[in-house]
Amino acid sequence: MMRWCLLMLLYFSLPAWAQKFSAADVRLLKLYGTGSFSNEAQVKAGVHAIQSSLKVQPIWPKRKDGIWLFAEKTDTSPHYQLWHFYLQDDTTVLMQFLDFKTIQKAQQLSQDIKQQSGLSLNNLLLRRGCELYCKKNKSGYTATSSGKDCLANKAAIEYITYNILFTKNSIVWQETGFDKDEKQFNAGTCNFIKQVNALK
């Protein structure tokens, strides 16, 4: 009898532990994540940050395996990635990073996003271990990494953790590196504000 009661308590408590997601949440992440963004306001406020811009455009609209976005971040130099959001099940939305094998493919997309038909998964490298788990909050969605599996390609840094907040009008990007002795190298937080009508 006691075991049965415990099982019933566990069953009815599950909804409180896990959020429910649908394809609508992935579409909303696409809406929040797409646009032209700048951290100019953060820099003008005197926050220690390098002035950066972020341009994010949808690609591959006919694919059925989630939402794909081409992200171009520019600070001291341009950086390119694909972001992939997909519904793993009704309690899990994941975000993946994919890097370009050659810079030429990324530059072609930057110059003309319509050239996306010439891009395939064979041109990309999935950053394994860097999957981010998305959760809903009052502002929008927070995507966070888990554990130490997101290995870094930077000198002296072993792995990276991410905490990214997507809202209707901004992307708040926090990236933290750790060395082999667990010493933290906090790259800081970049507060990207969406520029109205900047992306056509």
Short mmCIF file of C-alpha atoms in Angstrom, two decimals:
data_model
loop_
_atom_site.label_atom_id
_atom_site.label_comp_id
_atom_site.label_asym_id
_atom_site.label_seq_id
_atom_site.Cartn_x
_atom_site.Cartn_y
_atom_site.Cartn_z
CA MET A 1 0.00 0.00 0.00
CA MET A 2 2.81 2.38 0.91
CA ARG A 3 4.63 1.64 -2.38
CA TRP A 4 1.45 2.32 -4.36
CA CYS A 5 0.97 5.66 -2.60
CA LEU A 6 4.56 6.66 -3.34
CA LEU A 7 4.15 5.77 -7.01
CA MET A 8 0.96 7.81 -7.27
CA LEU A 9 2.64 10.77 -5.56
CA LEU A 10 5.53 10.55 -8.03
CA TYR A 11 3.17 10.33 -10.99
CA PHE A 12 1.15 13.42 -10.03
CA SER A 13 4.32 15.39 -9.18
CA LEU A 14 5.96 14.94 -12.61
CA PRO A 15 4.30 17.95 -14.28
CA ALA A 16 5.83 20.19 -11.61
CA TRP A 17 9.31 18.92 -12.45
CA ALA A 18 9.22 19.09 -16.24
CA GLN A 19 8.02 21.88 -18.48
CA LYS A 20 5.90 21.05 -21.50
CA PHE A 21 7.07 22.14 -24.94
CA SER A 22 5.63 22.04 -28.44
CA ALA A 23 6.61 23.13 -31.94
CA ALA A 24 5.19 26.55 -31.05
CA ASP A 25 8.03 27.06 -28.57
CA VAL A 26 10.62 26.34 -31.26
CA ARG A 27 8.92 28.84 -33.58
CA LEU A 28 8.99 31.44 -30.81
CA LEU A 29 12.71 30.85 -30.29
CA LYS A 30 13.15 31.48 -34.01
CA LEU A 31 11.26 34.76 -33.70
CA TYR A 32 13.24 35.88 -30.65
CA GLY A 33 16.59 34.78 -32.07
CA THR A 34 16.22 36.31 -35.54
CA GLY A 35 17.27 39.89 -36.27
CA SER A 36 20.10 42.38 -36.02
CA PHE A 37 21.39 43.01 -32.51
CA SER A 38 23.92 45.33 -30.90
CA ASN A 39 25.43 45.72 -27.41
CA GLU A 40 26.04 49.44 -28.02
CA ALA A 41 23.82 50.45 -25.09
CA GLN A 42 25.81 48.20 -22.77
CA VAL A 43 29.11 49.75 -23.93
CA LYS A 44 27.77 53.31 -23.59
CA ALA A 45 26.65 52.51 -20.05
CA GLY A 46 30.29 51.98 -19.14
CA VAL A 47 30.10 48.21 -18.82
CA HIS A 48 33.44 46.57 -19.60
CA ALA A 49 32.62 44.97 -22.94
CA ILE A 50 33.85 44.96 -26.51
CA GLN A 51 31.35 46.57 -28.86
CA SER A 52 29.72 43.75 -30.81
CA SER A 53 26.99 43.24 -33.35
CA LEU A 54 25.02 40.07 -34.00
CA LYS A 55 23.08 39.30 -37.17
CA VAL A 56 20.90 36.17 -37.18
CA GLN A 57 18.96 34.97 -40.22
CA PRO A 58 16.79 31.87 -40.79
CA ILE A 59 17.93 29.29 -43.32
CA TRP A 60 16.65 25.92 -44.58
CA PRO A 61 12.94 26.68 -43.96
CA LYS A 62 11.83 23.39 -45.57
CA ARG A 63 13.76 21.14 -43.18
CA LYS A 64 11.55 19.19 -40.78
CA ASP A 65 14.13 18.71 -38.02
CA GLY A 66 13.71 22.02 -36.24
CA ILE A 67 14.72 25.62 -36.81
CA TRP A 68 18.08 26.58 -38.36
CA LEU A 69 19.60 30.06 -37.97
CA PHE A 70 22.76 31.55 -39.48
CA ALA A 71 24.51 33.70 -36.87
CA GLU A 72 27.21 36.24 -37.65
CA LYS A 73 28.84 37.95 -34.68
CA THR A 74 31.27 40.81 -35.29
CA ASP A 75 33.56 42.35 -32.68
CA THR A 76 37.30 42.45 -33.39
CA SER A 77 36.61 40.07 -36.30
CA PRO A 78 33.59 38.19 -37.71
CA HIS A 79 32.55 34.83 -36.23
CA TYR A 80 30.06 32.51 -37.94
CA GLN A 81 27.86 29.66 -36.65
CA LEU A 82 24.65 27.83 -37.32
CA TRP A 83 22.19 27.52 -34.47
CA HIS A 84 19.83 24.55 -34.49
CA PHE A 85 16.75 24.50 -32.23
CA TYR A 86 14.67 21.35 -32.14
CA LEU A 87 12.02 19.61 -30.08
CA GLN A 88 13.53 16.38 -28.73
CA ASP A 89 10.33 15.42 -26.90
CA ASP A 90 7.46 17.22 -25.20
CA THR A 91 9.65 18.18 -22.23
CA THR A 92 12.91 19.03 -24.03
CA VAL A 93 13.97 21.72 -26.51
CA LEU A 94 17.65 21.66 -27.45
CA MET A 95 19.95 24.23 -29.03
CA GLN A 96 23.03 23.04 -30.95
CA PHE A 97 26.03 24.94 -32.33
CA LEU A 98 27.54 24.02 -35.71
CA ASP A 99 30.77 25.56 -36.99
CA PHE A 100 31.81 25.98 -40.61
CA LYS A 101 34.59 23.73 -41.94
CA THR A 102 35.72 26.53 -44.26
CA ILE A 103 35.32 30.25 -43.80
CA GLN A 104 34.40 30.68 -47.47
CA LYS A 105 30.99 29.03 -47.04
CA ALA A 106 30.16 31.31 -44.15
CA GLN A 107 31.29 34.40 -46.03
CA GLN A 108 29.12 33.44 -49.00
CA LEU A 109 26.07 33.28 -46.74
CA SER A 110 27.03 36.57 -45.10
CA GLN A 111 27.14 38.29 -48.47
CA ASP A 112 23.96 36.66 -49.78
CA ILE A 113 21.76 34.54 -47.52
CA LYS A 114 19.97 33.18 -50.61
CA GLN A 115 23.04 31.02 -51.30
CA GLN A 116 21.95 28.70 -48.49
CA SER A 117 20.94 26.05 -51.04
CA GLY A 118 24.65 25.48 -51.64
CA LEU A 119 25.21 24.67 -47.96
CA SER A 120 24.84 21.17 -46.53
CA LEU A 121 25.56 19.46 -43.23
CA ASN A 122 28.75 18.15 -44.84
CA ASN A 123 30.07 21.73 -44.74
CA LEU A 124 29.56 21.93 -40.98
CA LEU A 125 31.00 20.57 -37.75
CA LEU A 126 28.66 19.82 -34.86
CA ARG A 127 30.11 20.97 -31.55
CA ARG A 128 29.42 17.78 -29.63
CA GLY A 129 28.92 18.14 -25.92
CA CYS A 130 27.78 21.75 -26.36
CA GLU A 131 24.04 21.04 -26.47
CA LEU A 132 22.04 23.64 -24.56
CA TYR A 133 18.78 22.83 -22.79
CA CYS A 134 16.05 25.45 -23.17
CA LYS A 135 13.70 26.40 -20.35
CA LYS A 136 10.82 28.84 -20.26
CA ASN A 137 10.80 31.80 -17.89
CA LYS A 138 8.87 35.02 -17.46
CA SER A 139 11.04 36.86 -19.98
CA GLY A 140 11.37 34.21 -22.66
CA TYR A 141 13.70 31.20 -22.86
CA THR A 142 17.02 30.42 -21.22
CA ALA A 143 19.41 28.00 -22.95
CA THR A 144 22.07 26.50 -20.67
CA SER A 145 24.79 23.91 -21.14
CA SER A 146 25.30 21.00 -18.79
CA GLY A 147 28.51 19.52 -17.38
CA LYS A 148 32.04 19.77 -18.75
CA ASP A 149 31.57 18.21 -22.19
CA CYS A 150 31.66 21.41 -24.26
CA LEU A 151 35.37 21.43 -25.05
CA ALA A 152 37.07 24.68 -25.98
CA ASN A 153 39.32 25.40 -28.92
CA LYS A 154 41.07 28.18 -27.04
CA ALA A 155 44.50 28.06 -25.42
CA ALA A 156 44.50 27.23 -21.69
CA ILE A 157 40.72 26.70 -21.60
CA GLU A 158 39.48 23.14 -21.24
CA TYR A 159 35.72 23.58 -21.47
CA ILE A 160 33.03 26.24 -21.76
CA THR A 161 29.61 26.71 -20.21
CA TYR A 162 26.83 28.79 -21.74
CA ASN A 163 23.85 30.64 -20.36
CA ILE A 164 21.82 32.42 -23.05
CA LEU A 165 18.56 34.31 -22.52
CA PHE A 166 16.30 34.85 -25.54
CA THR A 167 13.57 37.45 -25.18
CA LYS A 168 11.36 39.34 -27.61
CA ASN A 169 13.80 42.25 -27.81
CA SER A 170 17.20 40.92 -26.76
CA ILE A 171 19.71 38.11 -26.47
CA VAL A 172 21.80 38.03 -23.29
CA TRP A 173 24.85 35.86 -23.93
CA GLN A 174 27.06 34.59 -21.09
CA GLU A 175 30.02 32.35 -21.88
CA THR A 176 32.39 31.07 -19.16
CA GLY A 177 35.62 29.13 -19.67
CA PHE A 178 37.40 26.82 -17.24
CA ASP A 179 40.97 25.50 -17.31
CA LYS A 180 42.06 21.98 -16.33
CA ASP A 181 42.31 23.07 -12.68
CA GLU A 182 38.72 24.40 -12.72
CA LYS A 183 39.95 28.01 -12.66
CA GLN A 184 37.22 30.18 -14.13
CA PHE A 185 37.79 32.58 -17.02
CA ASN A 186 34.60 34.58 -17.23
CA ALA A 187 34.31 36.16 -20.66
CA GLY A 188 31.53 38.35 -19.30
CA THR A 189 27.96 38.92 -20.36
CA CYS A 190 27.00 40.49 -23.68
CA ASN A 191 23.60 42.15 -23.76
CA PHE A 192 22.45 42.28 -27.39
CA ILE A 193 19.46 44.54 -28.04
CA LYS A 194 17.39 43.92 -31.17
CA GLN A 195 17.57 46.77 -33.67
CA VAL A 196 14.08 47.56 -34.95
CA ASN A 197 13.74 47.20 -38.75
CA ALA A 198 17.50 46.69 -39.10
CA LEU A 199 17.19 43.26 -40.74
CA LYS A 200 15.19 42.94 -43.92
#
